mmCIF file of C-alpha atoms in Angstrom:
data_model
loop_
_atom_site.group_PDB
_atom_site.id
_atom_site.type_symbol
_atom_site.label_atom_id
_atom_site.label_comp_id
_atom_site.label_asym_id
_atom_site.label_seq_id
_atom_site.Cartn_x
_atom_site.Cartn_y
_atom_site.Cartn_z
ATOM 1 C CA MET A 1 113.731 120.249 102.073
ATOM 2 C CA GLN A 2 112.617 116.752 101.121
ATOM 3 C CA PRO A 3 113.848 114.188 103.671
ATOM 4 C CA SER A 4 116.562 111.844 102.439
ATOM 5 C CA SER A 5 115.429 108.557 100.918
ATOM 6 C CA ASN A 6 118.583 106.650 101.973
ATOM 7 C CA MET A 7 117.792 103.795 104.306
ATOM 8 C CA SER A 8 119.868 103.697 107.487
ATOM 9 C CA LYS A 9 120.162 99.920 107.794
ATOM 10 C CA THR A 10 121.094 97.102 105.497
ATOM 11 C CA THR A 11 118.679 94.264 104.871
ATOM 12 C CA SER A 12 120.755 91.881 106.965
ATOM 13 C CA THR A 13 120.836 94.325 109.877
ATOM 14 C CA MET A 14 117.058 94.822 109.635
ATOM 15 C CA MET A 15 116.495 91.046 109.739
ATOM 16 C CA ARG A 16 118.832 90.684 112.708
ATOM 17 C CA ASP A 17 117.112 93.489 114.635
ATOM 18 C CA ARG A 18 113.687 92.033 113.872
ATOM 19 C CA MET A 19 114.796 88.634 115.201
ATOM 20 C CA VAL A 20 116.184 90.311 118.322
ATOM 21 C CA ASP A 21 112.907 92.183 118.862
ATOM 22 C CA GLU A 22 110.837 89.010 118.416
ATOM 23 C CA ASN A 23 113.088 86.963 120.729
ATOM 24 C CA GLU A 24 112.955 89.697 123.370
ATOM 25 C CA THR A 25 109.163 89.824 123.119
ATOM 26 C CA LEU A 26 108.968 86.047 123.564
ATOM 27 C CA ARG A 27 111.397 86.139 126.503
ATOM 28 C CA LEU A 28 109.445 88.845 128.306
ATOM 29 C CA SER A 29 106.160 87.090 127.545
ATOM 30 C CA LEU A 30 107.424 83.811 128.994
ATOM 31 C CA LYS A 31 108.793 85.590 132.058
ATOM 32 C CA TRP A 32 105.495 87.409 132.643
ATOM 33 C CA SER A 33 103.527 84.177 132.221
ATOM 34 C CA ARG A 34 105.921 82.204 134.456
ATOM 35 C CA ASP A 35 105.681 84.789 137.221
ATOM 36 C CA LEU A 36 101.913 84.744 136.984
ATOM 37 C CA CYS A 37 101.855 80.953 137.269
ATOM 38 C CA ILE A 38 104.213 81.020 140.250
ATOM 39 C CA ALA A 39 101.950 83.503 141.993
ATOM 40 C CA HIS A 40 98.754 81.552 141.371
ATOM 41 C CA ALA A 41 99.609 77.906 140.651
ATOM 42 C CA ALA A 42 102.469 77.254 143.061
ATOM 43 C CA PRO A 43 101.724 78.941 146.410
ATOM 44 C CA GLU A 44 104.130 78.752 149.329
ATOM 45 C CA GLY A 45 107.071 77.812 147.123
ATOM 46 C CA GLY A 46 105.567 74.599 145.731
ATOM 47 C CA LEU A 47 106.803 73.119 142.458
ATOM 48 C CA LEU A 48 105.023 73.993 139.229
ATOM 49 C CA THR A 49 102.923 71.196 137.782
ATOM 50 C CA GLY A 50 102.704 70.149 134.154
ATOM 51 C CA MET A 51 99.413 71.994 133.973
ATOM 52 C CA SER A 52 101.133 75.165 135.199
ATOM 53 C CA TYR A 53 103.779 74.898 132.498
ATOM 54 C CA SER A 54 101.007 74.539 129.939
ATOM 55 C CA LEU A 55 99.461 77.714 131.276
ATOM 56 C CA ILE A 56 102.818 79.467 130.872
ATOM 57 C CA ALA A 57 102.965 78.518 127.201
ATOM 58 C CA ILE A 58 99.377 79.570 126.545
ATOM 59 C CA LEU A 59 99.772 82.938 128.258
ATOM 60 C CA ALA A 60 103.000 83.604 126.372
ATOM 61 C CA LEU A 61 101.302 82.932 123.056
ATOM 62 C CA VAL A 62 98.436 85.256 123.991
ATOM 63 C CA VAL A 63 100.855 88.075 124.813
ATOM 64 C CA ILE A 64 102.779 87.843 121.533
ATOM 65 C CA GLY A 65 99.583 87.603 119.524
ATOM 66 C CA LEU A 66 99.703 83.989 118.310
ATOM 67 C CA PRO A 67 96.461 81.986 118.106
ATOM 68 C CA VAL A 68 95.541 79.928 121.176
ATOM 69 C CA THR A 69 92.892 77.182 121.156
ATOM 70 C CA ALA A 70 90.774 77.444 124.299
ATOM 71 C CA THR A 71 87.427 75.938 123.329
ATOM 72 C CA ALA A 72 85.921 74.190 120.321
ATOM 73 C CA GLU A 73 83.868 77.286 119.533
ATOM 74 C CA GLU A 74 86.874 79.634 119.694
ATOM 75 C CA SER A 75 88.929 77.215 117.616
ATOM 76 C CA LYS A 76 86.318 77.251 114.888
ATOM 77 C CA SER A 77 86.158 81.074 114.907
ATOM 78 C CA THR A 78 89.919 81.502 114.406
ATOM 79 C CA LYS A 79 90.772 78.658 112.033
ATOM 80 C CA GLU A 80 92.542 79.899 108.906
ATOM 81 C CA THR A 81 92.303 78.158 105.569
ATOM 82 C CA PRO A 82 95.618 77.214 103.864
ATOM 83 C CA ALA A 83 94.947 79.366 100.794
ATOM 84 C CA GLN A 84 94.924 82.648 102.714
ATOM 85 C CA LYS A 85 97.852 85.029 103.029
ATOM 86 C CA ASP A 86 100.008 84.779 106.122
ATOM 87 C CA TRP A 87 100.197 88.322 107.552
ATOM 88 C CA THR A 88 102.431 87.329 110.485
ATOM 89 C CA ASN A 89 105.155 89.927 111.037
ATOM 90 C CA PHE A 90 104.409 91.567 107.688
ATOM 91 C CA VAL A 91 106.252 94.913 107.786
ATOM 92 C CA PRO A 92 106.326 96.740 104.419
ATOM 93 C CA VAL A 93 108.463 99.722 105.563
ATOM 94 C CA ASP A 94 111.485 99.812 107.873
ATOM 95 C CA PRO A 95 110.322 101.796 110.945
ATOM 96 C CA THR A 96 113.854 102.979 111.778
ATOM 97 C CA PRO A 97 113.733 106.820 111.731
ATOM 98 C CA ALA A 98 116.030 108.533 109.246
ATOM 99 C CA LYS A 99 116.514 111.466 111.620
ATOM 100 C CA ASP A 100 116.947 112.013 115.336
ATOM 101 C CA GLY A 101 114.183 113.698 117.292
ATOM 102 C CA VAL A 102 110.515 113.206 118.154
ATOM 103 C CA VAL A 103 107.407 114.870 116.753
ATOM 104 C CA ASP A 104 105.411 115.616 119.912
ATOM 105 C CA LEU A 105 101.613 115.974 119.808
ATOM 106 C CA LYS A 106 100.923 117.721 123.113
ATOM 107 C CA ALA A 107 97.340 117.955 124.394
ATOM 108 C CA THR A 108 96.160 121.316 125.720
ATOM 109 C CA THR A 109 92.483 122.343 125.896
ATOM 110 C CA ALA A 110 89.755 119.722 126.455
ATOM 111 C CA PHE A 111 86.193 120.432 125.308
ATOM 112 C CA LEU A 112 82.754 118.871 124.736
ATOM 113 C CA SER A 113 83.142 116.323 127.539
ATOM 114 C CA GLU A 114 79.938 114.965 129.105
ATOM 115 C CA PRO A 115 79.115 111.796 131.073
ATOM 116 C CA ASP A 116 77.472 108.969 129.103
ATOM 117 C CA ILE A 117 78.190 110.692 125.760
ATOM 118 C CA MET A 118 81.232 109.679 123.743
ATOM 119 C CA ARG A 119 82.564 112.160 121.203
ATOM 120 C CA ARG A 120 85.456 110.555 119.371
ATOM 121 C CA ASP A 121 87.419 110.156 116.120
ATOM 122 C CA PRO A 122 87.483 113.830 115.071
ATOM 123 C CA SER A 123 88.093 114.786 111.460
ATOM 124 C CA ASP A 124 90.768 117.091 110.183
ATOM 125 C CA VAL A 125 90.034 120.749 110.963
ATOM 126 C CA ILE A 126 89.290 123.289 108.240
ATOM 127 C CA ARG A 127 88.705 127.049 108.303
ATOM 128 C CA CYS A 128 85.926 128.824 106.430
ATOM 129 C CA GLY A 129 86.223 132.589 106.774
ATOM 130 C CA ASP A 130 86.810 133.235 110.475
ATOM 131 C CA THR A 131 85.339 129.912 111.635
ATOM 132 C CA TYR A 132 87.041 126.562 112.267
ATOM 133 C CA TYR A 133 85.089 123.338 111.715
ATOM 134 C CA VAL A 134 85.572 119.812 113.037
ATOM 135 C CA TRP A 135 83.382 116.730 112.580
ATOM 136 C CA TYR A 136 83.358 113.696 114.897
ATOM 137 C CA THR A 137 81.523 110.560 115.915
ATOM 138 C CA LYS A 138 78.917 110.862 118.662
ATOM 139 C CA VAL A 139 77.520 107.790 120.403
ATOM 140 C CA LEU A 140 75.347 107.575 123.516
ATOM 141 C CA LYS A 141 75.661 105.153 126.381
ATOM 142 C CA GLY A 142 73.320 102.235 125.736
ATOM 143 C CA GLN A 143 73.889 102.195 121.981
ATOM 144 C CA PRO A 144 75.491 99.034 120.574
ATOM 145 C CA GLY A 145 79.269 99.288 120.618
ATOM 146 C CA TYR A 146 79.466 102.155 123.131
ATOM 147 C CA PRO A 147 81.988 103.666 123.821
ATOM 148 C CA GLY A 148 83.141 102.655 120.340
ATOM 149 C CA GLY A 149 81.699 104.671 117.485
ATOM 150 C CA TRP A 150 80.478 101.932 115.125
ATOM 151 C CA SER A 151 76.785 102.581 115.779
ATOM 152 C CA GLY A 152 77.091 106.351 116.167
ATOM 153 C CA SER A 153 76.296 109.377 114.028
ATOM 154 C CA VAL A 154 78.415 112.257 112.723
ATOM 155 C CA TRP A 155 78.143 115.638 114.468
ATOM 156 C CA TYR A 156 80.137 118.834 114.140
ATOM 157 C CA ALA A 157 81.387 121.802 116.163
ATOM 158 C CA THR A 158 82.749 125.251 115.320
ATOM 159 C CA SER A 159 85.233 127.659 116.871
ATOM 160 C CA HIS A 160 86.517 131.159 116.233
ATOM 161 C CA ASP A 161 89.894 130.626 117.907
ATOM 162 C CA GLY A 162 90.541 126.862 117.689
ATOM 163 C CA HIS A 163 90.369 126.515 121.494
ATOM 164 C CA GLN A 164 86.760 127.131 122.522
ATOM 165 C CA TRP A 165 84.297 124.973 120.597
ATOM 166 C CA GLU A 166 80.504 124.890 120.331
ATOM 167 C CA GLU A 167 78.564 121.848 119.128
ATOM 168 C CA GLN A 168 76.275 122.748 116.236
ATOM 169 C CA GLY A 169 74.327 119.526 115.710
ATOM 170 C CA PRO A 170 74.248 116.376 113.571
ATOM 171 C CA ALA A 171 75.673 116.209 110.062
ATOM 172 C CA LEU A 172 75.013 112.566 109.072
ATOM 173 C CA HIS A 173 72.877 109.731 110.414
ATOM 174 C CA ALA A 174 72.805 106.030 109.604
ATOM 175 C CA GLY A 175 70.855 104.930 106.553
ATOM 176 C CA GLY A 176 67.823 102.674 106.518
ATOM 177 C CA GLN A 177 68.032 99.166 107.938
ATOM 178 C CA GLU A 178 68.375 97.670 104.459
ATOM 179 C CA GLU A 179 71.114 100.065 103.314
ATOM 180 C CA TRP A 180 74.882 99.555 103.424
ATOM 181 C CA ASP A 181 75.250 102.178 106.198
ATOM 182 C CA GLY A 182 72.273 101.056 108.282
ATOM 183 C CA ALA A 183 74.185 100.220 111.476
ATOM 184 C CA GLY A 184 75.832 103.602 112.007
ATOM 185 C CA VAL A 185 78.160 106.245 110.551
ATOM 186 C CA TYR A 186 81.485 107.210 112.128
ATOM 187 C CA THR A 187 85.142 108.380 111.695
ATOM 188 C CA PRO A 188 84.363 111.333 109.406
ATOM 189 C CA ASN A 189 86.824 113.432 107.447
ATOM 190 C CA ILE A 190 86.521 116.500 105.265
ATOM 191 C CA LEU A 191 87.660 117.861 101.898
ATOM 192 C CA PRO A 192 86.890 121.423 100.726
ATOM 193 C CA TYR A 193 87.249 121.428 96.955
ATOM 194 C CA GLN A 194 86.214 123.911 94.249
ATOM 195 C CA GLY A 195 83.447 125.517 96.304
ATOM 196 C CA LYS A 196 81.974 122.281 97.654
ATOM 197 C CA TYR A 197 82.548 120.200 100.769
ATOM 198 C CA TYR A 198 83.003 116.442 100.797
ATOM 199 C CA LEU A 199 82.440 114.561 104.032
ATOM 200 C CA ALA A 200 83.823 111.024 104.079
ATOM 201 C CA TYR A 201 82.570 108.537 106.661
ATOM 202 C CA THR A 202 82.806 104.869 107.591
ATOM 203 C CA ALA A 203 79.722 102.692 107.933
ATOM 204 C CA MET A 204 78.464 99.132 108.328
ATOM 205 C CA ALA A 205 75.293 97.334 107.372
ATOM 206 C CA ALA A 206 72.797 96.399 110.078
ATOM 207 C CA PRO A 207 72.734 94.538 112.361
ATOM 208 C CA PHE A 208 75.947 95.741 113.967
ATOM 209 C CA ASP A 209 78.406 93.065 115.088
ATOM 210 C CA ARG A 210 81.857 94.225 116.147
ATOM 211 C CA LYS A 211 83.502 90.890 115.319
ATOM 212 C CA LEU A 212 81.793 90.197 111.997
ATOM 213 C CA SER A 213 80.601 93.499 110.483
ATOM 214 C CA ARG A 214 82.666 94.653 107.521
ATOM 215 C CA ALA A 215 83.113 98.397 107.068
ATOM 216 C CA SER A 216 83.191 100.556 103.928
ATOM 217 C CA ILE A 217 83.734 104.260 103.214
ATOM 218 C CA GLY A 218 81.112 106.610 101.801
ATOM 219 C CA ILE A 219 81.029 110.304 100.891
ATOM 220 C CA ALA A 220 78.405 113.035 101.342
ATOM 221 C CA VAL A 221 78.530 116.414 99.588
ATOM 222 C CA SER A 222 77.279 119.903 100.484
ATOM 223 C CA ASP A 223 77.549 123.481 99.271
ATOM 224 C CA SER A 224 78.260 124.569 102.851
ATOM 225 C CA PRO A 225 80.242 123.139 105.778
ATOM 226 C CA ASP A 226 77.002 123.529 107.765
ATOM 227 C CA GLY A 227 75.144 121.201 105.405
ATOM 228 C CA PRO A 228 72.717 119.865 104.474
ATOM 229 C CA TRP A 229 74.669 116.812 103.334
ATOM 230 C CA LYS A 230 73.657 114.526 100.492
ATOM 231 C CA LYS A 231 75.105 111.028 100.377
ATOM 232 C CA LEU A 232 76.454 109.984 96.986
ATOM 233 C CA GLN A 233 74.402 107.458 95.073
ATOM 234 C CA SER A 234 77.651 105.683 94.188
ATOM 235 C CA ASN A 235 78.372 104.897 97.853
ATOM 236 C CA PRO A 236 80.285 103.135 99.173
ATOM 237 C CA VAL A 237 83.216 104.563 97.234
ATOM 238 C CA ILE A 238 85.740 102.309 99.021
ATOM 239 C CA LYS A 239 84.749 98.830 100.176
ATOM 240 C CA PRO A 240 86.600 95.744 101.437
ATOM 241 C CA SER A 241 88.341 93.546 98.901
ATOM 242 C CA ASP A 242 86.824 90.204 97.957
ATOM 243 C CA SER A 243 90.216 88.506 98.286
ATOM 244 C CA THR A 244 91.688 87.653 101.687
ATOM 245 C CA ASN A 245 95.130 88.110 100.114
ATOM 246 C CA ASP A 246 94.472 91.871 100.141
ATOM 247 C CA PRO A 247 95.145 94.024 103.242
ATOM 248 C CA ASP A 248 91.648 95.549 103.274
ATOM 249 C CA SER A 249 89.588 92.387 102.925
ATOM 250 C CA PHE A 250 87.746 92.969 106.217
ATOM 251 C CA LEU A 251 87.544 96.686 106.921
ATOM 252 C CA CYS A 252 88.122 100.080 105.261
ATOM 253 C CA ASP A 253 88.145 103.029 107.674
ATOM 254 C CA ASP A 254 89.580 106.437 108.642
ATOM 255 C CA ALA A 255 89.496 108.268 105.312
ATOM 256 C CA VAL A 256 91.879 111.223 104.759
ATOM 257 C CA PHE A 257 91.840 113.420 101.657
ATOM 258 C CA VAL A 258 94.887 114.877 99.909
ATOM 259 C CA VAL A 259 94.902 116.861 96.647
ATOM 260 C CA HIS A 260 98.143 115.949 94.901
ATOM 261 C CA ASP A 261 99.500 115.714 91.373
ATOM 262 C CA GLY A 262 96.179 116.704 89.813
ATOM 263 C CA LYS A 263 94.219 113.951 91.551
ATOM 264 C CA ILE A 264 92.186 113.326 94.685
ATOM 265 C CA TRP A 265 93.948 110.877 96.998
ATOM 266 C CA LEU A 266 91.801 109.105 99.562
ATOM 267 C CA TYR A 267 94.051 107.537 102.200
ATOM 268 C CA TYR A 268 92.504 104.973 104.511
ATOM 269 C CA LYS A 269 93.398 102.114 106.823
ATOM 270 C CA GLY A 270 92.653 98.521 105.937
ATOM 271 C CA PHE A 271 92.219 95.456 108.115
ATOM 272 C CA ALA A 272 92.923 92.045 106.613
ATOM 273 C CA GLY A 273 90.307 89.300 106.930
ATOM 274 C CA GLN A 274 90.184 85.528 106.790
ATOM 275 C CA ASP A 275 87.346 83.196 105.810
ATOM 276 C CA LEU A 276 86.185 80.374 108.035
ATOM 277 C CA GLU A 277 85.024 77.033 106.685
ATOM 278 C CA ASP A 278 81.396 78.195 106.786
ATOM 279 C CA GLY A 279 82.225 81.257 104.649
ATOM 280 C CA THR A 280 82.128 83.746 107.521
ATOM 281 C CA ARG A 281 84.861 86.364 107.274
ATOM 282 C CA ILE A 282 86.576 87.523 110.466
ATOM 283 C CA ARG A 283 89.301 90.072 111.149
ATOM 284 C CA VAL A 284 92.949 89.050 111.409
ATOM 285 C CA ARG A 285 94.459 90.562 114.546
ATOM 286 C CA LYS A 286 97.109 93.268 114.296
ATOM 287 C CA THR A 287 96.973 93.760 110.544
ATOM 288 C CA THR A 288 96.210 97.478 110.114
ATOM 289 C CA PHE A 289 97.871 99.118 107.117
ATOM 290 C CA LEU A 290 97.749 102.549 105.478
ATOM 291 C CA LEU A 291 96.391 102.309 101.925
ATOM 292 C CA THR A 292 95.258 104.776 99.281
ATOM 293 C CA ALA A 293 92.990 105.149 96.260
ATOM 294 C CA THR A 294 92.889 107.923 93.653
ATOM 295 C CA ALA A 295 90.217 109.639 91.589
ATOM 296 C CA ASP A 296 89.908 112.525 89.140
ATOM 297 C CA THR A 297 87.147 114.126 91.222
ATOM 298 C CA PRO A 298 86.135 113.853 94.901
ATOM 299 C CA GLU A 299 83.030 111.868 93.927
ATOM 300 C CA GLY A 300 85.113 109.176 92.247
ATOM 301 C CA PRO A 301 85.204 106.534 90.995
ATOM 302 C CA TYR A 302 88.266 105.642 93.097
ATOM 303 C CA THR A 303 90.963 103.241 91.970
ATOM 304 C CA LYS A 304 92.899 101.483 94.718
ATOM 305 C CA VAL A 305 96.691 101.668 94.559
ATOM 306 C CA PRO A 306 97.840 98.022 94.943
ATOM 307 C CA LYS A 307 100.477 98.683 97.601
ATOM 308 C CA ILE A 308 100.693 98.766 101.395
ATOM 309 C CA LEU A 309 102.094 102.208 102.216
ATOM 310 C CA HIS A 310 103.138 101.509 105.792
ATOM 311 C CA ARG A 311 101.917 99.755 108.915
ATOM 312 C CA GLY A 312 99.931 101.384 111.707
ATOM 313 C CA HIS A 313 96.494 101.837 113.201
ATOM 314 C CA GLU A 314 95.727 105.541 112.751
ATOM 315 C CA ALA A 315 97.308 107.984 110.319
ATOM 316 C CA LEU A 316 97.277 111.747 109.803
ATOM 317 C CA VAL A 317 98.093 112.532 106.184
ATOM 318 C CA TRP A 318 98.715 115.947 104.617
ATOM 319 C CA LYS A 319 100.462 117.671 101.735
ATOM 320 C CA ASP A 320 103.624 119.445 102.810
ATOM 321 C CA SER A 321 105.573 121.880 100.677
ATOM 322 C CA ASN A 322 107.343 119.168 98.666
ATOM 323 C CA PHE A 323 106.224 115.808 100.047
ATOM 324 C CA ILE A 324 103.253 113.899 101.472
ATOM 325 C CA GLY A 325 103.505 113.492 105.241
ATOM 326 C CA SER A 326 101.931 110.834 107.449
ATOM 327 C CA MET A 327 101.919 110.641 111.239
ATOM 328 C CA CYS A 328 100.943 107.142 112.290
ATOM 329 C CA VAL A 329 99.824 105.844 115.684
ATOM 330 C CA GLY A 330 100.999 102.283 116.276
ATOM 331 C CA ILE A 331 98.841 101.071 119.211
ATOM 332 C CA GLY A 332 100.340 97.583 119.062
ATOM 333 C CA TRP A 333 100.303 97.422 115.246
ATOM 334 C CA GLY A 334 103.778 98.892 114.922
ATOM 335 C CA PRO A 335 105.736 101.840 116.319
ATOM 336 C CA SER A 336 104.378 105.397 116.138
ATOM 337 C CA ARG A 337 106.257 107.281 113.446
ATOM 338 C CA MET A 338 106.182 110.314 111.148
ATOM 339 C CA PHE A 339 106.619 109.162 107.536
ATOM 340 C CA SER A 340 107.357 111.017 104.306
ATOM 341 C CA SER A 341 106.756 110.247 100.624
ATOM 342 C CA ALA A 342 107.729 112.158 97.489
ATOM 343 C CA ASP A 343 105.041 110.499 95.354
ATOM 344 C CA GLY A 344 102.332 109.736 97.924
ATOM 345 C CA VAL A 345 102.920 105.984 97.683
ATOM 346 C CA HIS A 346 106.460 105.082 98.724
ATOM 347 C CA PHE A 347 106.977 106.135 102.355
ATOM 348 C CA GLN A 348 110.038 106.328 104.599
ATOM 349 C CA SER A 349 110.180 106.634 108.386
ATOM 350 C CA ILE A 350 111.568 110.068 109.342
ATOM 351 C CA TYR A 351 110.938 110.743 113.057
ATOM 352 C CA LYS A 352 109.647 108.995 116.128
ATOM 353 C CA LEU A 353 106.184 110.203 117.132
ATOM 354 C CA ASN A 354 104.594 110.953 120.490
ATOM 355 C CA PRO A 355 100.962 110.691 119.311
ATOM 356 C CA GLN A 356 97.437 111.498 120.401
ATOM 357 C CA LEU A 357 94.636 108.981 119.886
ATOM 358 C CA ALA A 358 92.211 109.278 116.997
ATOM 359 C CA ALA A 359 93.492 112.682 115.925
ATOM 360 C CA GLY A 360 92.778 115.103 113.109
ATOM 361 C CA ILE A 361 95.042 118.001 112.101
ATOM 362 C CA TYR A 362 94.341 121.558 111.035
ATOM 363 C CA ARG A 363 94.794 121.362 107.271
ATOM 364 C CA HIS A 364 96.912 124.361 106.286
ATOM 365 C CA ASP A 365 97.265 122.730 102.877
ATOM 366 C CA PHE A 366 93.523 123.212 102.275
ATOM 367 C CA GLU A 367 93.871 126.981 102.536
ATOM 368 C CA GLU A 368 93.298 128.943 99.318
ATOM 369 C CA ASP A 369 96.369 129.028 97.039
ATOM 370 C CA SER A 370 98.327 126.797 99.440
ATOM 371 C CA THR A 371 100.970 124.570 97.888
ATOM 372 C CA GLY A 372 101.328 122.560 101.102
ATOM 373 C CA ALA A 373 102.228 123.327 104.695
ATOM 374 C CA ARG A 374 103.506 121.614 107.830
ATOM 375 C CA PRO A 375 100.670 121.029 110.349
ATOM 376 C CA SER A 376 100.922 122.859 113.688
ATOM 377 C CA TRP A 377 97.856 121.758 115.715
ATOM 378 C CA GLY A 378 94.786 119.565 115.669
ATOM 379 C CA VAL A 379 91.983 117.878 117.607
ATOM 380 C CA SER A 380 92.016 114.406 119.147
ATOM 381 C CA MET A 381 90.142 112.277 121.626
ATOM 382 C CA GLU A 382 90.465 113.552 125.175
ATOM 383 C CA GLU A 383 93.480 112.115 127.010
ATOM 384 C CA ASN A 384 93.111 109.294 129.534
ATOM 385 C CA LYS A 385 90.063 107.879 127.746
ATOM 386 C CA GLY A 386 87.894 110.899 128.424
ATOM 387 C CA GLN A 387 84.448 111.317 126.904
ATOM 388 C CA GLY A 388 85.235 114.419 124.893
ATOM 389 C CA LEU A 389 87.762 115.990 122.552
ATOM 390 C CA SER A 390 90.968 117.928 123.039
ATOM 391 C CA ARG A 391 93.128 120.368 121.124
ATOM 392 C CA PHE A 392 96.792 119.476 120.744
ATOM 393 C CA GLU A 393 99.850 121.366 119.563
ATOM 394 C CA ILE A 394 102.437 119.777 117.250
ATOM 395 C CA ILE A 395 105.995 120.371 118.429
ATOM 396 C CA TRP A 396 108.510 119.483 115.748
ATOM 397 C CA PRO A 397 112.136 118.546 116.464
ATOM 398 C CA GLN A 398 113.285 121.749 114.760
ATOM 399 C CA ASP A 399 111.155 123.741 117.223
ATOM 400 C CA ASN A 400 112.756 122.027 120.227
ATOM 401 C CA ALA A 401 116.204 122.839 118.857
ATOM 402 C CA LYS A 402 115.566 126.584 118.927
#
């Protein structure tokens, strides 16, 4: 049954609760900063100095995410021009769940964990015959960005039971130094469609710079999930907006495919950017949003839907029996929630979510003749910042009620 679209709070109540949340955050931030100053700036019960009170204010602003000027160089790197959009506290969807209960993603079996090798950001899982496939980012210690995946390559593993996995080898490598994906390829995802396989990936141009490099999304195609993979000549199919008033003006990442309403939907997360006086574009902190673009075929061209779907840092998106579902990990960019949408664009918060980091789900909806299905398990990064991957089970509130 499609979840109800009635919102559980009035606009005035939402504004009041938001003000309460922000005031509580500020109060706790000031308390934490004050206690820190007392411990370090006023030993043996001495009075706090004016300098100590200044430190309190600065630390409080750091905690709640407001800009703090520390040096001339840092000030220059964070200065925002007046013409750019103010993303402060921008929340497009009320995160209040419409239903009681928690969707619990519970880790079980860890695999492919080795020292000095980071396997991360697994794709959704698909099944071909009696074999499950998952793709992921692999980066070695010593590579730029390690343990992040920005300079990595895409590898894949297979399993016959979804628990025991065997690494098969690389699927995609970075392009040449002069190409758009020359710095590395990472965060893959998969779409099986009409006998072909489409592997989406994120990439940056060389040289890699975590603070300045802008990321786009490309696609490679193959007749087999084992490859070989051919990158599309039209890549990148999704790239950052030229306007800093758009939510993906710095980074486009984490592609997820959904086949819905006769079209290919490519969901992705966008980071907003801001331009400095010298023209350099940098990322605006805590501005990750779920976005989407549609196409008639997996190869595109893709047309962006001009709407922020909801806030959050990582999202699992799938086609259920009569709605599009999204499980979103907040990680400081908003609460973790399970969302639902009848049309794939307008989402509502349904349940609280106990997430796993950088997860991909087994796509029942990609099975032959499937009209959509609730996900039941998936693969994520290993818990406690491990080097490998882990299977997790999805426990729905209805399951706990039995």
